[in-house]
Amino acid sequence: MQLEAKNLGFRYDRRQDWCMRNVHLSISSGEMVGLRGPSGAGKSTLARLLAGYLEPDEGVVLLDGTPLSLYKGYAPVQLVLQHPESAINPRWRMHKVLQEAGQHDAELLHSLGIEKSWLARRPGELSGGELQRFCVARALGAGTKFLIADEMTTMLDAVTQAQIWNAVKKMAVERELGILVISHEGSLLSQLCSRIIEWK
Ligand SMILES: Nc1ncnc2c1ncn2[C@@H]1O[C@H](COP(=O)(O)OP(=O)(O)OP(=O)(O)O)[C@@H](O)[C@H]1O
């Protein structure tokens, strides 16, 4: 399976300059690709386009040759952002948050270090690192084919970062997931990725 951005162009406002134009990118199942570039270059915008949160003004995002916009139901391209607080309904208990991804995968929750007692809590009763583990678990539902990790572990300490990436890598191998890792940390990208794209 391939996730492809073909000739992507996007601007937030028609009266403003293009945020990006003529962007091409391709990720295959089972591949972990890094994306690095200067602040404000458009990496997070590209992440949202690839996950279908934004519609391109030019070009198309294809999943196995079919426009992403035609996929209905559970999104096969999942996005995890830097700040988990903005991605989770503050009123829901964590077991309900996880239900968005379908059935709980007990092994995944364990490998992410999610404790059973956390499932009954609300987001405000968890630390940022604990909450981010839930965002990752939710993004790795059975229907996920590609994961876009936009500065996913930037805010976390080294131990938590390693635990989360080990769990994600294991899942990626088992399920042949394609992953785009967006990060300013060159060392993280070199450790994880077989290919690194430099965004100029
Ligand atoms: N919702 C928005 N409305 C208007 N402009 C936006 C919006 N979001 C981002 N931009 C602009 O689009 C450009 C690209 O932003 P983006 O967040 O994609 O960059 P980035 O490469 O991810 O940056 P960073 O590394 O700092 O996170 C920036 O100039 C930014 O100001």
JSON list of N, CA, C and O in Angstrom, two decimals, residues 6-44:
[
{"chain": "A", "resi": 6, "resn": "LYS", "atom": "N", "xyz": [0.52, 14.03, -4.36]},
{"chain": "A", "resi": 6, "resn": "LYS", "atom": "CA", "xyz": [0.89, 14.33, -5.74]},
{"chain": "A", "resi": 6, "resn": "LYS", "atom": "C", "xyz": [0.64, 15.79, -6.04]},
{"chain": "A", "resi": 6, "resn": "LYS", "atom": "O", "xyz": [-0.51, 16.25, -5.98]},
{"chain": "A", "resi": 7, "resn": "ASN", "atom": "N", "xyz": [1.74, 16.50, -6.33]},
{"chain": "A", "resi": 7, "resn": "ASN", "atom": "CA", "xyz": [1.63, 17.88, -6.77]},
{"chain": "A", "resi": 7, "resn": "ASN", "atom": "C", "xyz": [0.80, 18.75, -5.83]},
{"chain": "A", "resi": 7, "resn": "ASN", "atom": "O", "xyz": [0.01, 19.58, -6.27]},
{"chain": "A", "resi": 8, "resn": "LEU", "atom": "N", "xyz": [0.98, 18.57, -4.51]},
{"chain": "A", "resi": 8, "resn": "LEU", "atom": "CA", "xyz": [0.13, 19.27, -3.54]},
{"chain": "A", "resi": 8, "resn": "LEU", "atom": "C", "xyz": [0.40, 20.77, -3.50]},
{"chain": "A", "resi": 8, "resn": "LEU", "atom": "O", "xyz": [1.55, 21.22, -3.49]},
{"chain": "A", "resi": 9, "resn": "GLY", "atom": "N", "xyz": [-0.68, 21.53, -3.48]},
{"chain": "A", "resi": 9, "resn": "GLY", "atom": "CA", "xyz": [-0.60, 22.96, -3.26]},
{"chain": "A", "resi": 9, "resn": "GLY", "atom": "C", "xyz": [-1.64, 23.35, -2.24]},
{"chain": "A", "resi": 9, "resn": "GLY", "atom": "O", "xyz": [-2.76, 22.82, -2.24]},
{"chain": "A", "resi": 10, "resn": "PHE", "atom": "N", "xyz": [-1.26, 24.24, -1.32]},
{"chain": "A", "resi": 10, "resn": "PHE", "atom": "CA", "xyz": [-2.22, 24.65, -0.28]},
{"chain": "A", "resi": 10, "resn": "PHE", "atom": "C", "xyz": [-1.93, 26.06, 0.18]},
{"chain": "A", "resi": 10, "resn": "PHE", "atom": "O", "xyz": [-0.78, 26.46, 0.33]},
{"chain": "A", "resi": 11, "resn": "ARG", "atom": "N", "xyz": [-2.99, 26.84, 0.38]},
{"chain": "A", "resi": 11, "resn": "ARG", "atom": "CA", "xyz": [-2.84, 28.13, 1.06]},
{"chain": "A", "resi": 11, "resn": "ARG", "atom": "C", "xyz": [-4.03, 28.31, 2.01]},
{"chain": "A", "resi": 11, "resn": "ARG", "atom": "O", "xyz": [-5.14, 27.87, 1.72]},
{"chain": "A", "resi": 12, "resn": "TYR", "atom": "N", "xyz": [-3.77, 28.94, 3.15]},
{"chain": "A", "resi": 12, "resn": "TYR", "atom": "CA", "xyz": [-4.80, 29.09, 4.17]},
{"chain": "A", "resi": 12, "resn": "TYR", "atom": "C", "xyz": [-5.83, 30.13, 3.76]},
{"chain": "A", "resi": 12, "resn": "TYR", "atom": "O", "xyz": [-6.98, 30.08, 4.20]},
{"chain": "A", "resi": 13, "resn": "ASP", "atom": "N", "xyz": [-5.38, 31.06, 2.89]},
{"chain": "A", "resi": 13, "resn": "ASP", "atom": "CA", "xyz": [-6.28, 32.14, 2.48]},
{"chain": "A", "resi": 13, "resn": "ASP", "atom": "C", "xyz": [-5.94, 32.52, 1.04]},
{"chain": "A", "resi": 13, "resn": "ASP", "atom": "O", "xyz": [-4.76, 32.64, 0.71]},
{"chain": "A", "resi": 14, "resn": "ARG", "atom": "N", "xyz": [-6.98, 32.69, 0.22]},
{"chain": "A", "resi": 14, "resn": "ARG", "atom": "CA", "xyz": [-6.74, 32.98, -1.20]},
{"chain": "A", "resi": 14, "resn": "ARG", "atom": "C", "xyz": [-5.98, 34.29, -1.41]},
{"chain": "A", "resi": 14, "resn": "ARG", "atom": "O", "xyz": [-5.35, 34.50, -2.43]},
{"chain": "A", "resi": 15, "resn": "ARG", "atom": "N", "xyz": [-6.07, 35.18, -0.42]},
{"chain": "A", "resi": 15, "resn": "ARG", "atom": "CA", "xyz": [-5.37, 36.48, -0.57]},
{"chain": "A", "resi": 15, "resn": "ARG", "atom": "C", "xyz": [-3.93, 36.39, -0.12]},
{"chain": "A", "resi": 15, "resn": "ARG", "atom": "O", "xyz": [-3.18, 37.34, -0.22]},
{"chain": "A", "resi": 16, "resn": "GLN", "atom": "N", "xyz": [-3.55, 35.22, 0.41]},
{"chain": "A", "resi": 16, "resn": "GLN", "atom": "CA", "xyz": [-2.18, 35.07, 0.94]},
{"chain": "A", "resi": 16, "resn": "GLN", "atom": "C", "xyz": [-1.31, 34.22, 0.01]},
{"chain": "A", "resi": 16, "resn": "GLN", "atom": "O", "xyz": [-1.82, 33.56, -0.90]},
{"chain": "A", "resi": 17, "resn": "ASP", "atom": "N", "xyz": [-0.01, 34.25, 0.28]},
{"chain": "A", "resi": 17, "resn": "ASP", "atom": "CA", "xyz": [0.93, 33.41, -0.47]},
{"chain": "A", "resi": 17, "resn": "ASP", "atom": "C", "xyz": [0.62, 31.93, -0.26]},
{"chain": "A", "resi": 17, "resn": "ASP", "atom": "O", "xyz": [0.01, 31.56, 0.73]},
{"chain": "A", "resi": 18, "resn": "TRP", "atom": "N", "xyz": [1.12, 31.13, -1.18]},
{"chain": "A", "resi": 18, "resn": "TRP", "atom": "CA", "xyz": [0.97, 29.68, -1.03]},
{"chain": "A", "resi": 18, "resn": "TRP", "atom": "C", "xyz": [1.80, 29.21, 0.16]},
{"chain": "A", "resi": 18, "resn": "TRP", "atom": "O", "xyz": [2.93, 29.65, 0.36]},
{"chain": "A", "resi": 19, "resn": "CYS", "atom": "N", "xyz": [1.22, 28.33, 0.94]},
{"chain": "A", "resi": 19, "resn": "CYS", "atom": "CA", "xyz": [1.94, 27.70, 2.05]},
{"chain": "A", "resi": 19, "resn": "CYS", "atom": "C", "xyz": [2.87, 26.63, 1.46]},
{"chain": "A", "resi": 19, "resn": "CYS", "atom": "O", "xyz": [3.99, 26.45, 1.94]},
{"chain": "A", "resi": 20, "resn": "MET", "atom": "N", "xyz": [2.39, 25.95, 0.43]},
{"chain": "A", "resi": 20, "resn": "MET", "atom": "CA", "xyz": [3.24, 24.98, -0.29]},
{"chain": "A", "resi": 20, "resn": "MET", "atom": "C", "xyz": [2.69, 24.79, -1.70]},
{"chain": "A", "resi": 20, "resn": "MET", "atom": "O", "xyz": [1.50, 25.01, -1.93]},
{"chain": "A", "resi": 21, "resn": "ARG", "atom": "N", "xyz": [3.58, 24.43, -2.61]},
{"chain": "A", "resi": 21, "resn": "ARG", "atom": "CA", "xyz": [3.16, 24.11, -3.99]},
{"chain": "A", "resi": 21, "resn": "ARG", "atom": "C", "xyz": [4.06, 23.02, -4.53]},
{"chain": "A", "resi": 21, "resn": "ARG", "atom": "O", "xyz": [5.22, 22.92, -4.16]},
{"chain": "A", "resi": 22, "resn": "ASN", "atom": "N", "xyz": [3.53, 22.23, -5.45]},
{"chain": "A", "resi": 22, "resn": "ASN", "atom": "CA", "xyz": [4.31, 21.18, -6.14]},
{"chain": "A", "resi": 22, "resn": "ASN", "atom": "C", "xyz": [4.99, 20.22, -5.16]},
{"chain": "A", "resi": 22, "resn": "ASN", "atom": "O", "xyz": [6.16, 19.88, -5.34]},
{"chain": "A", "resi": 23, "resn": "VAL", "atom": "N", "xyz": [4.29, 19.84, -4.12]},
{"chain": "A", "resi": 23, "resn": "VAL", "atom": "CA", "xyz": [4.88, 18.91, -3.15]},
{"chain": "A", "resi": 23, "resn": "VAL", "atom": "C", "xyz": [4.54, 17.47, -3.54]},
{"chain": "A", "resi": 23, "resn": "VAL", "atom": "O", "xyz": [3.37, 17.14, -3.77]},
{"chain": "A", "resi": 24, "resn": "HIS", "atom": "N", "xyz": [5.57, 16.67, -3.63]},
{"chain": "A", "resi": 24, "resn": "HIS", "atom": "CA", "xyz": [5.41, 15.24, -3.93]},
{"chain": "A", "resi": 24, "resn": "HIS", "atom": "C", "xyz": [6.01, 14.45, -2.79]},
{"chain": "A", "resi": 24, "resn": "HIS", "atom": "O", "xyz": [7.08, 14.80, -2.30]},
{"chain": "A", "resi": 25, "resn": "LEU", "atom": "N", "xyz": [5.33, 13.37, -2.42]},
{"chain": "A", "resi": 25, "resn": "LEU", "atom": "CA", "xyz": [5.83, 12.55, -1.32]},
{"chain": "A", "resi": 25, "resn": "LEU", "atom": "C", "xyz": [5.18, 11.17, -1.45]},
{"chain": "A", "resi": 25, "resn": "LEU", "atom": "O", "xyz": [4.02, 11.07, -1.84]},
{"chain": "A", "resi": 26, "resn": "SER", "atom": "N", "xyz": [5.93, 10.17, -1.13]},
{"chain": "A", "resi": 26, "resn": "SER", "atom": "CA", "xyz": [5.35, 8.82, -1.19]},
{"chain": "A", "resi": 26, "resn": "SER", "atom": "C", "xyz": [5.90, 7.98, -0.04]},
{"chain": "A", "resi": 26, "resn": "SER", "atom": "O", "xyz": [7.11, 7.98, 0.22]},
{"chain": "A", "resi": 27, "resn": "ILE", "atom": "N", "xyz": [5.02, 7.30, 0.67]},
{"chain": "A", "resi": 27, "resn": "ILE", "atom": "CA", "xyz": [5.42, 6.41, 1.76]},
{"chain": "A", "resi": 27, "resn": "ILE", "atom": "C", "xyz": [4.78, 5.05, 1.52]},
{"chain": "A", "resi": 27, "resn": "ILE", "atom": "O", "xyz": [3.59, 4.97, 1.19]},
{"chain": "A", "resi": 28, "resn": "SER", "atom": "N", "xyz": [5.57, 4.02, 1.67]},
{"chain": "A", "resi": 28, "resn": "SER", "atom": "CA", "xyz": [5.03, 2.66, 1.47]},
{"chain": "A", "resi": 28, "resn": "SER", "atom": "C", "xyz": [4.71, 2.03, 2.82]},
{"chain": "A", "resi": 28, "resn": "SER", "atom": "O", "xyz": [5.30, 2.39, 3.85]},
{"chain": "A", "resi": 29, "resn": "SER", "atom": "N", "xyz": [3.83, 1.03, 2.79]},
{"chain": "A", "resi": 29, "resn": "SER", "atom": "CA", "xyz": [3.54, 0.24, 4.00]},
{"chain": "A", "resi": 29, "resn": "SER", "atom": "C", "xyz": [4.84, -0.33, 4.54]},
{"chain": "A", "resi": 29, "resn": "SER", "atom": "O", "xyz": [5.70, -0.77, 3.76]},
{"chain": "A", "resi": 30, "resn": "GLY", "atom": "N", "xyz": [4.98, -0.31, 5.84]},
{"chain": "A", "resi": 30, "resn": "GLY", "atom": "CA", "xyz": [6.16, -0.90, 6.47]},
{"chain": "A", "resi": 30, "resn": "GLY", "atom": "C", "xyz": [7.37, 0.03, 6.50]},
{"chain": "A", "resi": 30, "resn": "GLY", "atom": "O", "xyz": [8.40, -0.32, 7.07]},
{"chain": "A", "resi": 31, "resn": "GLU", "atom": "N", "xyz": [7.21, 1.22, 5.90]},
{"chain": "A", "resi": 31, "resn": "GLU", "atom": "CA", "xyz": [8.35, 2.15, 5.84]},
{"chain": "A", "resi": 31, "resn": "GLU", "atom": "C", "xyz": [8.22, 3.23, 6.92]},
{"chain": "A", "resi": 31, "resn": "GLU", "atom": "O", "xyz": [7.12, 3.72, 7.17]},
{"chain": "A", "resi": 32, "resn": "MET", "atom": "N", "xyz": [9.36, 3.60, 7.52]},
{"chain": "A", "resi": 32, "resn": "MET", "atom": "CA", "xyz": [9.35, 4.71, 8.48]},
{"chain": "A", "resi": 32, "resn": "MET", "atom": "C", "xyz": [10.20, 5.83, 7.88]},
{"chain": "A", "resi": 32, "resn": "MET", "atom": "O", "xyz": [11.40, 5.67, 7.70]},
{"chain": "A", "resi": 33, "resn": "VAL", "atom": "N", "xyz": [9.53, 6.93, 7.55]},
{"chain": "A", "resi": 33, "resn": "VAL", "atom": "CA", "xyz": [10.17, 8.03, 6.83]},
{"chain": "A", "resi": 33, "resn": "VAL", "atom": "C", "xyz": [10.23, 9.26, 7.74]},
{"chain": "A", "resi": 33, "resn": "VAL", "atom": "O", "xyz": [9.25, 9.57, 8.43]},
{"chain": "A", "resi": 34, "resn": "GLY", "atom": "N", "xyz": [11.34, 9.96, 7.76]},
{"chain": "A", "resi": 34, "resn": "GLY", "atom": "CA", "xyz": [11.47, 11.17, 8.56]},
{"chain": "A", "resi": 34, "resn": "GLY", "atom": "C", "xyz": [11.24, 12.42, 7.71]},
{"chain": "A", "resi": 34, "resn": "GLY", "atom": "O", "xyz": [11.49, 12.41, 6.51]},
{"chain": "A", "resi": 35, "resn": "LEU", "atom": "N", "xyz": [10.74, 13.46, 8.34]},
{"chain": "A", "resi": 35, "resn": "LEU", "atom": "CA", "xyz": [10.58, 14.76, 7.67]},
{"chain": "A", "resi": 35, "resn": "LEU", "atom": "C", "xyz": [11.11, 15.83, 8.62]},
{"chain": "A", "resi": 35, "resn": "LEU", "atom": "O", "xyz": [10.65, 15.95, 9.75]},
{"chain": "A", "resi": 36, "resn": "ARG", "atom": "N", "xyz": [12.08, 16.59, 8.10]},
{"chain": "A", "resi": 36, "resn": "ARG", "atom": "CA", "xyz": [12.70, 17.62, 8.92]},
{"chain": "A", "resi": 36, "resn": "ARG", "atom": "C", "xyz": [12.75, 18.90, 8.11]},
{"chain": "A", "resi": 36, "resn": "ARG", "atom": "O", "xyz": [12.91, 18.85, 6.89]},
{"chain": "A", "resi": 37, "resn": "GLY", "atom": "N", "xyz": [12.62, 20.04, 8.76]},
{"chain": "A", "resi": 37, "resn": "GLY", "atom": "CA", "xyz": [12.71, 21.30, 8.02]},
{"chain": "A", "resi": 37, "resn": "GLY", "atom": "C", "xyz": [12.56, 22.46, 8.96]},
{"chain": "A", "resi": 37, "resn": "GLY", "atom": "O", "xyz": [12.17, 22.29, 10.12]},
{"chain": "A", "resi": 38, "resn": "PRO", "atom": "N", "xyz": [12.82, 23.68, 8.48]},
{"chain": "A", "resi": 38, "resn": "PRO", "atom": "CA", "xyz": [12.76, 24.84, 9.36]},
{"chain": "A", "resi": 38, "resn": "PRO", "atom": "C", "xyz": [11.35, 25.14, 9.86]},
{"chain": "A", "resi": 38, "resn": "PRO", "atom": "O", "xyz": [10.36, 24.73, 9.24]},
{"chain": "A", "resi": 39, "resn": "SER", "atom": "N", "xyz": [11.29, 25.84, 10.97]},
{"chain": "A", "resi": 39, "resn": "SER", "atom": "CA", "xyz": [10.01, 26.24, 11.55]},
{"chain": "A", "resi": 39, "resn": "SER", "atom": "C", "xyz": [9.23, 27.09, 10.55]},
{"chain": "A", "resi": 39, "resn": "SER", "atom": "O", "xyz": [9.81, 27.97, 9.91]},
{"chain": "A", "resi": 40, "resn": "GLY", "atom": "N", "xyz": [7.96, 26.80, 10.41]},
{"chain": "A", "resi": 40, "resn": "GLY", "atom": "CA", "xyz": [7.11, 27.57, 9.52]},
{"chain": "A", "resi": 40, "resn": "GLY", "atom": "C", "xyz": [7.16, 27.12, 8.07]},
{"chain": "A", "resi": 40, "resn": "GLY", "atom": "O", "xyz": [6.50, 27.69, 7.21]},
{"chain": "A", "resi": 41, "resn": "ALA", "atom": "N", "xyz": [7.91, 26.06, 7.78]},
{"chain": "A", "resi": 41, "resn": "ALA", "atom": "CA", "xyz": [8.06, 25.60, 6.39]},
{"chain": "A", "resi": 41, "resn": "ALA", "atom": "C", "xyz": [6.77, 24.97, 5.85]},
{"chain": "A", "resi": 41, "resn": "ALA", "atom": "O", "xyz": [6.56, 24.92, 4.63]},
{"chain": "A", "resi": 42, "resn": "GLY", "atom": "N", "xyz": [5.93, 24.46, 6.74]},
{"chain": "A", "resi": 42, "resn": "GLY", "atom": "CA", "xyz": [4.68, 23.85, 6.29]},
{"chain": "A", "resi": 42, "resn": "GLY", "atom": "C", "xyz": [4.56, 22.38, 6.65]},
{"chain": "A", "resi": 42, "resn": "GLY", "atom": "O", "xyz": [3.66, 21.69, 6.14]},
{"chain": "A", "resi": 43, "resn": "LYS", "atom": "N", "xyz": [5.39, 21.89, 7.54]},
{"chain": "A", "resi": 43, "resn": "LYS", "atom": "CA", "xyz": [5.37, 20.45, 7.87]},
{"chain": "A", "resi": 43, "resn": "LYS", "atom": "C", "xyz": [4.05, 20.03, 8.52]},
{"chain": "A", "resi": 43, "resn": "LYS", "atom": "O", "xyz": [3.49, 19.01, 8.16]},
{"chain": "A", "resi": 44, "resn": "SER", "atom": "N", "xyz": [3.59, 20.83, 9.48]},
{"chain": "A", "resi": 44, "resn": "SER", "atom": "CA", "xyz": [2.33, 20.46, 10.15]},
{"chain": "A", "resi": 44, "resn": "SER", "atom": "C", "xyz": [1.16, 20.58, 9.19]},
{"chain": "A", "resi": 44, "resn": "SER", "atom": "O", "xyz": [0.19, 19.82, 9.28]}
]
